[in-house]
PDB file of C-alpha atoms in Angstrom:
ATOM      1  CA  UNK A  25      -5.839  27.953 -53.309  1.00 92.00           C
ATOM      2  CA  UNK A  26      -8.352  25.205 -52.587  1.00 97.00           C
ATOM      3  CA  UNK A  27     -11.359  24.760 -54.910  1.00 99.00           C
ATOM      4  CA  UNK A  28     -14.833  24.359 -53.550  1.00 99.00           C
ATOM      5  CA  UNK A  29     -15.786  20.935 -55.027  1.00 99.00           C
ATOM      6  CA  UNK A  30     -18.873  18.796 -55.201  1.00 99.00           C
ATOM      7  CA  UNK A  31     -17.953  15.151 -55.909  1.00 99.00           C
ATOM      8  CA  UNK A  32     -20.281  12.769 -57.764  1.00 99.00           C
ATOM      9  CA  UNK A  33     -19.517   9.036 -57.757  1.00 98.00           C
ATOM     10  CA  UNK A  34     -20.892   5.679 -56.704  1.00 97.00           C
ATOM     11  CA  UNK A  35     -18.695   2.503 -56.895  1.00 97.00           C
ATOM     12  CA  UNK A  36     -15.322   1.553 -55.510  1.00 98.00           C
ATOM     13  CA  UNK A  37     -13.696   2.983 -58.633  1.00 98.00           C
ATOM     14  CA  UNK A  38     -14.536   6.500 -57.463  1.00 99.00           C
ATOM     15  CA  UNK A  39     -13.190   6.157 -53.931  1.00 99.00           C
ATOM     16  CA  UNK A  40      -9.516   7.003 -54.622  1.00 99.00           C
ATOM     17  CA  UNK A  41     -10.504  10.222 -56.413  1.00 99.00           C
ATOM     18  CA  UNK A  42     -12.737  11.280 -53.483  1.00 99.00           C
ATOM     19  CA  UNK A  43      -9.915  10.559 -51.036  1.00 99.00           C
ATOM     20  CA  UNK A  44      -7.507  12.604 -53.137  1.00 99.00           C
ATOM     21  CA  UNK A  45      -9.959  15.535 -53.231  1.00 99.00           C
ATOM     22  CA  UNK A  46     -10.369  15.384 -49.469  1.00 98.00           C
ATOM     23  CA  UNK A  47      -6.603  15.966 -49.133  1.00 97.00           C
ATOM     24  CA  UNK A  48      -6.227  18.682 -51.776  1.00 97.00           C
ATOM     25  CA  UNK A  49      -9.463  20.663 -52.041  1.00 98.00           C
ATOM     26  CA  UNK A  50     -12.515  21.731 -50.014  1.00 98.00           C
ATOM     27  CA  UNK A  51     -15.166  19.109 -50.686  1.00 99.00           C
ATOM     28  CA  UNK A  52     -18.570  20.613 -50.054  1.00 99.00           C
ATOM     29  CA  UNK A  53     -20.773  17.535 -50.516  1.00 99.00           C
ATOM     30  CA  UNK A  54     -20.933  14.196 -52.225  1.00 99.00           C
ATOM     31  CA  UNK A  55     -23.638  13.106 -54.679  1.00 99.00           C
ATOM     32  CA  UNK A  56     -24.143   9.302 -55.070  1.00 98.00           C
ATOM     33  CA  UNK A  57     -26.719   6.803 -56.109  1.00 96.00           C
ATOM     34  CA  UNK A  58     -29.397   5.945 -53.484  1.00 94.00           C
ATOM     35  CA  UNK A  59     -28.838   2.790 -51.361  1.00 92.00           C
ATOM     36  CA  UNK A  60     -29.487  -0.372 -53.430  1.00 87.00           C
ATOM     37  CA  UNK A  61     -29.984  -4.029 -52.580  1.00 84.00           C
ATOM     38  CA  UNK A  62     -26.645  -5.754 -52.649  1.00 76.00           C
ATOM     39  CA  UNK A  63     -25.071  -9.101 -51.701  1.00 71.00           C
ATOM     40  CA  UNK A  64     -26.661 -12.454 -51.165  1.00 71.00           C
ATOM     41  CA  UNK A  65     -29.179 -11.103 -48.711  1.00 75.00           C
ATOM     42  CA  UNK A  66     -30.191  -8.301 -51.116  1.00 79.00           C
ATOM     43  CA  UNK A  67     -30.256  -5.845 -48.174  1.00 87.00           C
ATOM     44  CA  UNK A  68     -30.110  -2.175 -48.809  1.00 90.00           C
ATOM     45  CA  UNK A  69     -26.511  -1.038 -48.667  1.00 92.00           C
ATOM     46  CA  UNK A  70     -24.849   2.291 -49.162  1.00 95.00           C
ATOM     47  CA  UNK A  71     -22.470   2.857 -52.096  1.00 96.00           C
ATOM     48  CA  UNK A  72     -18.711   2.719 -51.410  1.00 97.00           C
ATOM     49  CA  UNK A  73     -18.571   6.452 -52.068  1.00 98.00           C
ATOM     50  CA  UNK A  74     -21.330   7.166 -49.536  1.00 98.00           C
ATOM     51  CA  UNK A  75     -19.486   5.159 -46.862  1.00 98.00           C
ATOM     52  CA  UNK A  76     -16.320   7.224 -47.374  1.00 98.00           C
ATOM     53  CA  UNK A  77     -18.271  10.477 -47.389  1.00 98.00           C
ATOM     54  CA  UNK A  78     -20.084   9.703 -44.179  1.00 98.00           C
ATOM     55  CA  UNK A  79     -16.838   8.695 -42.484  1.00 98.00           C
ATOM     56  CA  UNK A  80     -15.409  12.099 -43.480  1.00 98.00           C
ATOM     57  CA  UNK A  81     -18.454  13.928 -42.130  1.00 98.00           C
ATOM     58  CA  UNK A  82     -19.560  15.193 -45.539  1.00 98.00           C
ATOM     59  CA  UNK A  83     -23.171  15.966 -46.533  1.00 98.00           C
ATOM     60  CA  UNK A  84     -24.465  13.187 -48.881  1.00 98.00           C
ATOM     61  CA  UNK A  85     -27.079  13.888 -51.582  1.00 98.00           C
ATOM     62  CA  UNK A  86     -28.881  10.881 -53.115  1.00 97.00           C
ATOM     63  CA  UNK A  87     -31.298  12.174 -55.741  1.00 97.00           C
ATOM     64  CA  UNK A  88     -33.371   9.674 -57.675  1.00 94.00           C
ATOM     65  CA  UNK A  89     -33.534  12.258 -60.483  1.00 95.00           C
ATOM     66  CA  UNK A  90     -30.842  14.796 -61.287  1.00 96.00           C
ATOM     67  CA  UNK A  91     -33.586  17.117 -62.732  1.00 95.00           C
ATOM     68  CA  UNK A  92     -35.286  17.253 -59.383  1.00 96.00           C
ATOM     69  CA  UNK A  93     -35.698  21.001 -58.579  1.00 96.00           C
ATOM     70  CA  UNK A  94     -34.874  20.467 -54.912  1.00 97.00           C
ATOM     71  CA  UNK A  95     -31.554  18.804 -55.801  1.00 98.00           C
ATOM     72  CA  UNK A  96     -30.577  21.625 -58.165  1.00 97.00           C
ATOM     73  CA  UNK A  97     -31.531  24.191 -55.553  1.00 98.00           C
ATOM     74  CA  UNK A  98     -29.180  22.457 -53.113  1.00 98.00           C
ATOM     75  CA  UNK A  99     -26.361  22.488 -55.619  1.00 98.00           C
ATOM     76  CA  UNK A 100     -26.938  26.207 -56.185  1.00 98.00           C
ATOM     77  CA  UNK A 101     -26.726  26.794 -52.445  1.00 98.00           C
ATOM     78  CA  UNK A 102     -23.458  24.929 -52.249  1.00 98.00           C
ATOM     79  CA  UNK A 103     -22.070  27.140 -55.063  1.00 98.00           C
ATOM     80  CA  UNK A 104     -19.176  24.832 -56.116  1.00 99.00           C
ATOM     81  CA  UNK A 105     -16.198  26.055 -58.175  1.00 99.00           C
ATOM     82  CA  UNK A 106     -16.043  22.598 -59.760  1.00 99.00           C
ATOM     83  CA  UNK A 107     -17.952  19.364 -59.946  1.00 99.00           C
ATOM     84  CA  UNK A 108     -15.848  16.214 -60.231  1.00 99.00           C
ATOM     85  CA  UNK A 109     -17.527  13.035 -61.482  1.00 99.00           C
ATOM     86  CA  UNK A 110     -16.243   9.452 -61.382  1.00 99.00           C
ATOM     87  CA  UNK A 111     -18.516   6.572 -62.281  1.00 98.00           C
ATOM     88  CA  UNK A 112     -21.592   8.296 -60.948  1.00 98.00           C
ATOM     89  CA  UNK A 113     -23.932   6.322 -63.217  1.00 93.00           C
ATOM     90  CA  UNK A 114     -26.081   8.988 -64.871  1.00 95.00           C
ATOM     91  CA  UNK A 115     -25.685  11.749 -67.468  1.00 96.00           C
ATOM     92  CA  UNK A 116     -25.747  15.277 -66.019  1.00 98.00           C
ATOM     93  CA  UNK A 117     -28.426  17.726 -67.231  1.00 97.00           C
ATOM     94  CA  UNK A 118     -27.400  20.996 -68.783  1.00 97.00           C
ATOM     95  CA  UNK A 119     -28.332  23.102 -65.797  1.00 97.00           C
ATOM     96  CA  UNK A 120     -25.887  21.102 -63.616  1.00 98.00           C
ATOM     97  CA  UNK A 121     -23.114  21.177 -66.259  1.00 98.00           C
ATOM     98  CA  UNK A 122     -23.376  24.962 -66.466  1.00 98.00           C
ATOM     99  CA  UNK A 123     -23.464  25.622 -62.742  1.00 98.00           C
ATOM    100  CA  UNK A 124     -19.841  25.536 -61.593  1.00 99.00           C
ATOM    101  CA  UNK A 125     -17.563  28.259 -63.145  1.00 98.00           C
ATOM    102  CA  UNK A 126     -14.796  25.670 -63.732  1.00 98.00           C
ATOM    103  CA  UNK A 127     -17.192  23.169 -65.219  1.00 98.00           C
ATOM    104  CA  UNK A 128     -17.780  19.503 -64.560  1.00 99.00           C
ATOM    105  CA  UNK A 129     -14.810  17.141 -64.903  1.00 99.00           C
ATOM    106  CA  UNK A 130     -15.245  13.396 -65.484  1.00 99.00           C
ATOM    107  CA  UNK A 131     -12.702  10.687 -64.811  1.00 99.00           C
ATOM    108  CA  UNK A 132     -13.161   8.011 -67.487  1.00 99.00           C
ATOM    109  CA  UNK A 133     -11.366   4.639 -67.614  1.00 99.00           C
ATOM    110  CA  UNK A 134     -10.380   4.550 -71.311  1.00 99.00           C
ATOM    111  CA  UNK A 135      -8.366   6.536 -73.812  1.00 99.00           C
ATOM    112  CA  UNK A 136     -11.275   8.462 -75.291  1.00 99.00           C
ATOM    113  CA  UNK A 137     -12.758   8.544 -77.855  1.00 98.00           C
ATOM    114  CA  UNK A 138     -12.397   4.767 -77.579  1.00 98.00           C
ATOM    115  CA  UNK A 139     -14.812   2.963 -75.228  1.00 99.00           C
ATOM    116  CA  UNK A 140     -17.237   5.637 -74.390  1.00 98.00           C
ATOM    117  CA  UNK A 141     -19.884   4.355 -71.979  1.00 97.00           C
ATOM    118  CA  UNK A 142     -20.458   2.341 -68.872  1.00 96.00           C
ATOM    119  CA  UNK A 143     -17.996  -0.568 -69.062  1.00 98.00           C
ATOM    120  CA  UNK A 144     -14.726   0.472 -70.760  1.00 98.00           C
ATOM    121  CA  UNK A 145     -12.406  -1.696 -68.666  1.00 99.00           C
ATOM    122  CA  UNK A 146     -13.937  -5.040 -69.517  1.00 98.00           C
ATOM    123  CA  UNK A 147     -14.454  -4.109 -73.146  1.00 98.00           C
ATOM    124  CA  UNK A 148     -10.793  -3.138 -73.534  1.00 99.00           C
ATOM    125  CA  UNK A 149      -9.735  -6.631 -72.324  1.00 99.00           C
ATOM    126  CA  UNK A 150     -12.330  -8.393 -74.380  1.00 98.00           C
ATOM    127  CA  UNK A 151     -11.246  -6.605 -77.537  1.00 98.00           C
ATOM    128  CA  UNK A 152      -7.626  -7.578 -76.980  1.00 98.00           C
ATOM    129  CA  UNK A 153      -6.269  -4.097 -76.337  1.00 98.00           C
ATOM    130  CA  UNK A 154      -2.708  -3.946 -75.155  1.00 98.00           C
ATOM    131  CA  UNK A 155      -3.006  -0.416 -73.840  1.00 98.00           C
ATOM    132  CA  UNK A 156      -5.637   1.586 -71.983  1.00 99.00           C
ATOM    133  CA  UNK A 157      -5.617   4.551 -69.622  1.00 99.00           C
ATOM    134  CA  UNK A 158      -7.483   7.388 -67.977  1.00 99.00           C
ATOM    135  CA  UNK A 159      -9.110  10.363 -69.635  1.00 99.00           C
ATOM    136  CA  UNK A 160     -10.069  13.499 -67.669  1.00 99.00           C
ATOM    137  CA  UNK A 161     -12.596  15.394 -69.678  1.00 99.00           C
ATOM    138  CA  UNK A 162     -14.667  18.536 -69.476  1.00 99.00           C
ATOM    139  CA  UNK A 163     -18.264  17.224 -69.537  1.00 98.00           C
ATOM    140  CA  UNK A 164     -20.887  18.128 -72.114  1.00 97.00           C
ATOM    141  CA  UNK A 165     -24.352  16.703 -72.575  1.00 96.00           C
ATOM    142  CA  UNK A 166     -23.203  13.762 -74.641  1.00 96.00           C
ATOM    143  CA  UNK A 167     -22.023  10.303 -73.481  1.00 97.00           C
ATOM    144  CA  UNK A 168     -18.359  10.789 -72.750  1.00 98.00           C
ATOM    145  CA  UNK A 169     -17.976  13.191 -75.687  1.00 98.00           C
ATOM    146  CA  UNK A 170     -16.573  16.264 -73.912  1.00 98.00           C
ATOM    147  CA  UNK A 171     -13.184  17.937 -74.527  1.00 99.00           C
ATOM    148  CA  UNK A 172     -10.117  16.162 -73.221  1.00 99.00           C
ATOM    149  CA  UNK A 173      -8.333  17.866 -70.343  1.00 99.00           C
ATOM    150  CA  UNK A 174      -5.705  15.181 -69.651  1.00 98.00           C
ATOM    151  CA  UNK A 175      -4.870  11.592 -70.614  1.00 98.00           C
ATOM    152  CA  UNK A 176      -2.660   8.942 -68.978  1.00 98.00           C
ATOM    153  CA  UNK A 177      -1.680   5.774 -70.741  1.00 98.00           C
ATOM    154  CA  UNK A 178      -0.787   2.355 -69.343  1.00 99.00           C
ATOM    155  CA  UNK A 179      -0.226  -1.121 -70.777  1.00 99.00           C
ATOM    156  CA  UNK A 180      -2.657  -3.964 -70.055  1.00 99.00           C
ATOM    157  CA  UNK A 181      -0.796  -6.872 -68.534  1.00 97.00           C
ATOM    158  CA  UNK A 182      -0.834 -10.090 -70.446  1.00 95.00           C
ATOM    159  CA  UNK A 183      -2.762 -11.904 -67.726  1.00 96.00           C
ATOM    160  CA  UNK A 184      -4.375  -8.890 -66.066  1.00 98.00           C
ATOM    161  CA  UNK A 185      -7.986  -9.304 -65.008  1.00 99.00           C
ATOM    162  CA  UNK A 186     -10.860  -6.916 -65.138  1.00 99.00           C
ATOM    163  CA  UNK A 187     -10.731  -6.571 -61.380  1.00 98.00           C
ATOM    164  CA  UNK A 188      -6.996  -5.907 -61.277  1.00 99.00           C
ATOM    165  CA  UNK A 189      -7.209  -3.285 -64.099  1.00 99.00           C
ATOM    166  CA  UNK A 190     -10.216  -1.667 -62.402  1.00 99.00           C
ATOM    167  CA  UNK A 191      -8.249  -1.092 -59.172  1.00 98.00           C
ATOM    168  CA  UNK A 192      -5.188   0.129 -61.037  1.00 99.00           C
ATOM    169  CA  UNK A 193      -7.103   2.611 -63.183  1.00 99.00           C
ATOM    170  CA  UNK A 194      -9.021   3.899 -60.153  1.00 99.00           C
ATOM    171  CA  UNK A 195      -5.695   4.848 -58.587  1.00 99.00           C
ATOM    172  CA  UNK A 196      -4.495   6.348 -61.895  1.00 99.00           C
ATOM    173  CA  UNK A 197      -7.691   8.365 -62.097  1.00 99.00           C
ATOM    174  CA  UNK A 198      -6.987   9.961 -58.732  1.00 99.00           C
ATOM    175  CA  UNK A 199      -3.436  10.784 -59.702  1.00 99.00           C
ATOM    176  CA  UNK A 200      -4.599  12.331 -62.980  1.00 99.00           C
ATOM    177  CA  UNK A 201      -7.160  14.423 -61.147  1.00 99.00           C
ATOM    178  CA  UNK A 202      -4.566  15.846 -58.795  1.00 99.00           C
ATOM    179  CA  UNK A 203      -2.222  16.607 -61.726  1.00 98.00           C
ATOM    180  CA  UNK A 204      -5.037  18.335 -63.638  1.00 99.00           C
ATOM    181  CA  UNK A 205      -6.058  20.437 -60.600  1.00 99.00           C
ATOM    182  CA  UNK A 206      -2.488  21.664 -60.238  1.00 98.00           C
ATOM    183  CA  UNK A 207      -2.254  22.530 -63.957  1.00 98.00           C
ATOM    184  CA  UNK A 208      -5.609  24.273 -63.883  1.00 98.00           C
ATOM    185  CA  UNK A 209      -4.630  26.496 -60.903  1.00 98.00           C
ATOM    186  CA  UNK A 210      -1.516  27.484 -62.904  1.00 97.00           C
ATOM    187  CA  UNK A 211      -3.600  28.258 -65.974  1.00 97.00           C
ATOM    188  CA  UNK A 212      -1.942  25.458 -67.962  1.00 98.00           C
ATOM    189  CA  UNK A 213      -4.824  23.047 -68.436  1.00 98.00           C
ATOM    190  CA  UNK A 214      -6.204  23.455 -71.928  1.00 96.00           C
ATOM    191  CA  UNK A 215      -9.179  21.332 -73.152  1.00 97.00           C
ATOM    192  CA  UNK A 216      -9.061  20.056 -76.708  1.00 98.00           C
ATOM    193  CA  UNK A 217     -11.861  18.350 -78.680  1.00 98.00           C
ATOM    194  CA  UNK A 218     -12.027  14.618 -78.929  1.00 97.00           C
ATOM    195  CA  UNK A 219     -11.160  13.236 -82.388  1.00 94.00           C
ATOM    196  CA  UNK A 220     -14.125  11.692 -84.111  1.00 87.00           C
ATOM    197  CA  UNK A 221     -11.948   9.029 -85.767  1.00 94.00           C
ATOM    198  CA  UNK A 222     -11.679   5.888 -83.665  1.00 94.00           C
ATOM    199  CA  UNK A 223     -14.697   6.492 -81.475  1.00 97.00           C
ATOM    200  CA  UNK A 224     -16.246   3.362 -80.029  1.00 98.00           C
ATOM    201  CA  UNK A 225     -18.715   2.466 -77.262  1.00 97.00           C
ATOM    202  CA  UNK A 226     -18.615   0.217 -74.212  1.00 98.00           C
ATOM    203  CA  UNK A 227     -22.200  -0.614 -73.251  1.00 97.00           C
ATOM    204  CA  UNK A 228     -23.031  -2.358 -70.003  1.00 96.00           C
ATOM    205  CA  UNK A 229     -22.952  -6.201 -69.993  1.00 97.00           C
ATOM    206  CA  UNK A 230     -25.706  -8.639 -69.171  1.00 95.00           C
ATOM    207  CA  UNK A 231     -25.028 -11.679 -66.998  1.00 92.00           C
ATOM    208  CA  UNK A 232     -25.292 -13.984 -70.023  1.00 95.00           C
ATOM    209  CA  UNK A 233     -22.388 -12.122 -71.681  1.00 97.00           C
ATOM    210  CA  UNK A 234     -20.101 -13.863 -69.208  1.00 98.00           C
ATOM    211  CA  UNK A 235     -21.028 -17.280 -70.638  1.00 97.00           C
ATOM    212  CA  UNK A 236     -18.161 -19.005 -72.411  1.00 98.00           C
ATOM    213  CA  UNK A 237     -18.307 -20.326 -75.983  1.00 97.00           C
ATOM    214  CA  UNK A 238     -15.535 -22.820 -76.652  1.00 98.00           C
ATOM    215  CA  UNK A 239     -16.324 -22.720 -80.357  1.00 97.00           C
ATOM    216  CA  UNK A 240     -14.316 -19.500 -80.300  1.00 98.00           C
ATOM    217  CA  UNK A 241     -10.513 -19.331 -80.429  1.00 98.00           C
ATOM    218  CA  UNK A 242      -8.855 -20.022 -77.118  1.00 98.00           C
ATOM    219  CA  UNK A 243      -7.397 -16.526 -77.115  1.00 98.00           C
ATOM    220  CA  UNK A 244     -10.915 -14.987 -77.193  1.00 98.00           C
ATOM    221  CA  UNK A 245     -12.163 -17.350 -74.489  1.00 99.00           C
ATOM    222  CA  UNK A 246      -9.219 -16.464 -72.272  1.00 99.00           C
ATOM    223  CA  UNK A 247      -9.895 -12.727 -72.702  1.00 99.00           C
ATOM    224  CA  UNK A 248     -13.516 -13.205 -71.634  1.00 99.00           C
ATOM    225  CA  UNK A 249     -12.401 -15.116 -68.538  1.00 99.00           C
ATOM    226  CA  UNK A 250     -10.003 -12.299 -67.605  1.00 99.00           C
ATOM    227  CA  UNK A 251     -12.546  -9.534 -68.329  1.00 99.00           C
ATOM    228  CA  UNK A 252     -15.191 -10.999 -65.996  1.00 99.00           C
ATOM    229  CA  UNK A 253     -12.827 -11.863 -63.174  1.00 99.00           C
ATOM    230  CA  UNK A 254     -13.782 -11.509 -60.378  1.00 98.00           C
ATOM    231  CA  UNK A 255     -17.382 -10.474 -61.031  1.00 94.00           C
ATOM    232  CA  UNK A 256     -19.571 -11.957 -62.210  1.00 96.00           C
ATOM    233  CA  UNK A 257     -17.111 -14.669 -63.308  1.00 98.00           C
ATOM    234  CA  UNK A 258     -17.050 -16.213 -66.756  1.00 99.00           C
ATOM    235  CA  UNK A 259     -18.933 -19.481 -66.719  1.00 98.00           C
ATOM    236  CA  UNK A 260     -19.790 -22.671 -68.492  1.00 98.00           C
ATOM    237  CA  UNK A 261     -21.686 -25.683 -67.195  1.00 97.00           C
ATOM    238  CA  UNK A 262     -20.330 -28.932 -65.652  1.00 95.00           C
ATOM    239  CA  UNK A 263     -22.873 -31.721 -65.293  1.00 91.00           C
ATOM    240  CA  UNK A 264     -25.637 -29.187 -65.354  1.00 92.00           C
ATOM    241  CA  UNK A 265     -24.131 -26.805 -62.787  1.00 95.00           C
ATOM    242  CA  UNK A 266     -22.654 -23.358 -63.262  1.00 96.00           C
ATOM    243  CA  UNK A 267     -18.906 -23.775 -63.432  1.00 98.00           C
ATOM    244  CA  UNK A 268     -16.762 -20.587 -63.439  1.00 98.00           C
ATOM    245  CA  UNK A 269     -13.216 -20.525 -64.812  1.00 99.00           C
ATOM    246  CA  UNK A 270     -10.408 -18.231 -63.767  1.00 99.00           C
ATOM    247  CA  UNK A 271      -6.678 -17.654 -64.425  1.00 98.00           C
ATOM    248  CA  UNK A 272      -6.444 -18.783 -68.069  1.00 99.00           C
ATOM    249  CA  UNK A 273      -3.541 -19.520 -70.315  1.00 98.00           C
ATOM    250  CA  UNK A 274      -3.524 -20.355 -73.998  1.00 98.00           C
ATOM    251  CA  UNK A 275      -1.571 -23.367 -75.150  1.00 97.00           C
ATOM    252  CA  UNK A 276      -0.455 -23.289 -78.728  1.00 93.00           C
ATOM    253  CA  UNK A 277      -1.562 -26.771 -79.586  1.00 93.00           C
ATOM    254  CA  UNK A 278      -4.626 -28.266 -81.272  1.00 92.00           C
ATOM    255  CA  UNK A 279      -6.960 -31.068 -80.190  1.00 93.00           C
ATOM    256  CA  UNK A 280      -9.043 -33.414 -82.302  1.00 93.00           C
ATOM    257  CA  UNK A 281     -11.804 -33.294 -79.618  1.00 96.00           C
ATOM    258  CA  UNK A 282     -14.897 -31.099 -80.045  1.00 96.00           C
ATOM    259  CA  UNK A 283     -14.792 -27.646 -78.460  1.00 97.00           C
ATOM    260  CA  UNK A 284     -15.611 -27.702 -74.750  1.00 97.00           C
ATOM    261  CA  UNK A 285     -14.074 -31.144 -74.191  1.00 97.00           C
ATOM    262  CA  UNK A 286     -11.934 -31.559 -71.112  1.00 97.00           C
ATOM    263  CA  UNK A 287      -8.590 -32.960 -72.264  1.00 97.00           C
ATOM    264  CA  UNK A 288      -7.176 -33.676 -68.807  1.00 96.00           C
ATOM    265  CA  UNK A 289      -5.121 -31.929 -66.140  1.00 96.00           C
ATOM    266  CA  UNK A 290      -1.513 -30.776 -66.653  1.00 95.00           C
ATOM    267  CA  UNK A 291       0.594 -29.038 -64.056  1.00 95.00           C
ATOM    268  CA  UNK A 292      -2.468 -28.168 -61.963  1.00 96.00           C
ATOM    269  CA  UNK A 293      -4.343 -26.735 -64.971  1.00 98.00           C
ATOM    270  CA  UNK A 294      -7.585 -27.947 -66.492  1.00 98.00           C
ATOM    271  CA  UNK A 295      -7.108 -28.311 -70.253  1.00 98.00           C
ATOM    272  CA  UNK A 296     -10.184 -27.565 -72.481  1.00 98.00           C
ATOM    273  CA  UNK A 297     -10.407 -27.854 -76.289  1.00 98.00           C
ATOM    274  CA  UNK A 298     -11.384 -24.713 -78.220  1.00 97.00           C
ATOM    275  CA  UNK A 299     -12.024 -24.091 -81.873  1.00 96.00           C
ATOM    276  CA  UNK A 300      -8.386 -22.924 -82.169  1.00 96.00           C
ATOM    277  CA  UNK A 301      -5.840 -23.799 -79.477  1.00 97.00           C
ATOM    278  CA  UNK A 302      -6.299 -25.307 -76.004  1.00 98.00           C
ATOM    279  CA  UNK A 303      -7.354 -23.378 -72.906  1.00 98.00           C
ATOM    280  CA  UNK A 304      -5.611 -24.076 -69.576  1.00 98.00           C
ATOM    281  CA  UNK A 305      -7.278 -22.731 -66.415  1.00 99.00           C
ATOM    282  CA  UNK A 306      -5.766 -22.913 -62.928  1.00 98.00           C
ATOM    283  CA  UNK A 307      -8.721 -21.810 -60.787  1.00 99.00           C
ATOM    284  CA  UNK A 308     -12.396 -22.796 -60.871  1.00 98.00           C
ATOM    285  CA  UNK A 309     -15.605 -22.303 -58.907  1.00 98.00           C
ATOM    286  CA  UNK A 310     -18.633 -24.671 -58.956  1.00 96.00           C
ATOM    287  CA  UNK A 311     -22.048 -23.195 -58.175  1.00 94.00           C
ATOM    288  CA  UNK A 312     -22.494 -22.686 -54.434  1.00 92.00           C
ATOM    289  CA  UNK A 313     -18.785 -23.340 -53.638  1.00 95.00           C
ATOM    290  CA  UNK A 314     -15.788 -21.036 -53.143  1.00 97.00           C
ATOM    291  CA  UNK A 315     -13.227 -20.248 -55.799  1.00 98.00           C
ATOM    292  CA  UNK A 316     -10.264 -22.567 -55.587  1.00 98.00           C
ATOM    293  CA  UNK A 317      -7.296 -24.042 -57.460  1.00 98.00           C
ATOM    294  CA  UNK A 318      -7.958 -26.827 -59.909  1.00 98.00           C
ATOM    295  CA  UNK A 319      -5.770 -29.087 -57.679  1.00 96.00           C
ATOM    296  CA  UNK A 320      -7.960 -28.402 -54.634  1.00 97.00           C
ATOM    297  CA  UNK A 321     -11.176 -28.870 -56.673  1.00 97.00           C
ATOM    298  CA  UNK A 322     -10.079 -32.254 -57.892  1.00 95.00           C
ATOM    299  CA  UNK A 323      -9.658 -33.469 -54.358  1.00 94.00           C
ATOM    300  CA  UNK A 324     -13.428 -33.496 -53.966  1.00 93.00           C
ATOM    301  CA  UNK A 325     -14.686 -33.710 -57.549  1.00 92.00           C
ATOM    302  CA  UNK A 326     -13.801 -35.932 -60.459  1.00 88.00           C
ATOM    303  CA  UNK A 327     -13.585 -34.527 -63.972  1.00 90.00           C
ATOM    304  CA  UNK A 328     -12.874 -37.237 -66.390  1.00 89.00           C
ATOM    305  CA  UNK A 329     -11.125 -36.763 -69.709  1.00 90.00           C
ATOM    306  CA  UNK A 330     -13.654 -36.182 -72.582  1.00 93.00           C
ATOM    307  CA  UNK A 331     -16.124 -34.575 -70.151  1.00 95.00           C
ATOM    308  CA  UNK A 332     -18.030 -31.951 -72.216  1.00 95.00           C
ATOM    309  CA  UNK A 333     -18.534 -28.491 -70.803  1.00 96.00           C
ATOM    310  CA  UNK A 334     -21.412 -26.532 -72.222  1.00 87.00           C
ATOM    311  CA  UNK A 335     -25.187 -26.455 -72.060  1.00 67.00           C
ATOM    312  CA  UNK A 336     -26.929 -26.918 -68.699  1.00 69.00           C
ATOM    313  CA  UNK A 337     -28.504 -30.206 -69.828  1.00 55.00           C
ATOM    314  CA  UNK A 338     -25.280 -31.682 -71.145  1.00 44.00           C
ATOM    315  CA  UNK A 339     -23.837 -34.588 -69.180  1.00 44.00           C
ATOM    316  CA  UNK A 340     -20.277 -35.935 -69.344  1.00 41.00           C
ATOM    317  CA  UNK A 341     -19.653 -38.411 -72.099  1.00 45.00           C
ATOM    318  CA  UNK A 342     -18.317 -41.845 -71.316  1.00 41.00           C
ATOM    319  CA  UNK A 343     -14.547 -41.783 -70.915  1.00 33.00           C
TER     320      UNK A 343
END
């Protein structure tokens, strides 16, 4: 038995789930966010989900408002058994939630009730979690508050970045969806309410949230670098220019220098003093340049010991 499914999703995270549905169910249509300006040229570009849907020959719906009567009429005409949602980007109104007989299922990249909201992956890294996962839930009108259908757990790697975890969880989400579909068809998928204890939220980040503060412990600074790798990239300032740092390690040593002071280069890593511990980064990116290893960067740029990283107007101190 193949369910008649409408899929709702927008970014790359949702693509593996859509591909899985194309193999296992009858996908009637895809709902995604309208084309948005993207990239350096800010040209209108389709979402990753739209690109896959068009390549598969599927109808694509791009409503500006989910309460648009014409959109709802189209959904009624499609008459899906199930709506599957993955990082669509908007809450679903009640009339949409109540339309399919098997409900609306959402693939969420956290172990609910922790990290409800738009950016659970980066928040999990920032908060120092050692484990995360995928929750498949039956949607209600709240923000990621619906009953849990299935959860899958996974450790967060010691040096794993936001981008790496994003890709891994997107694949896990597709696998969890296929497992849940099989259980549902056998009558063995039973929703259970989310516990209220331990609930937390993961609101979207602003660009300035990626700015580094070396007055924090090196462990916290390293987590921020990992969380915002590759986009937008955690940054500080070097001689007034945006300077992004990648691939951090924490050295269990202390420095008498003020936080943000470059201590030198050791084994291809730039060493930076923090409030507690020393940060070692192996990749950097100066504004307008490509990301590169510290060794390659130093072939064309000099960073002297006691250079201070920090505010845009700060200049390096005399060495």
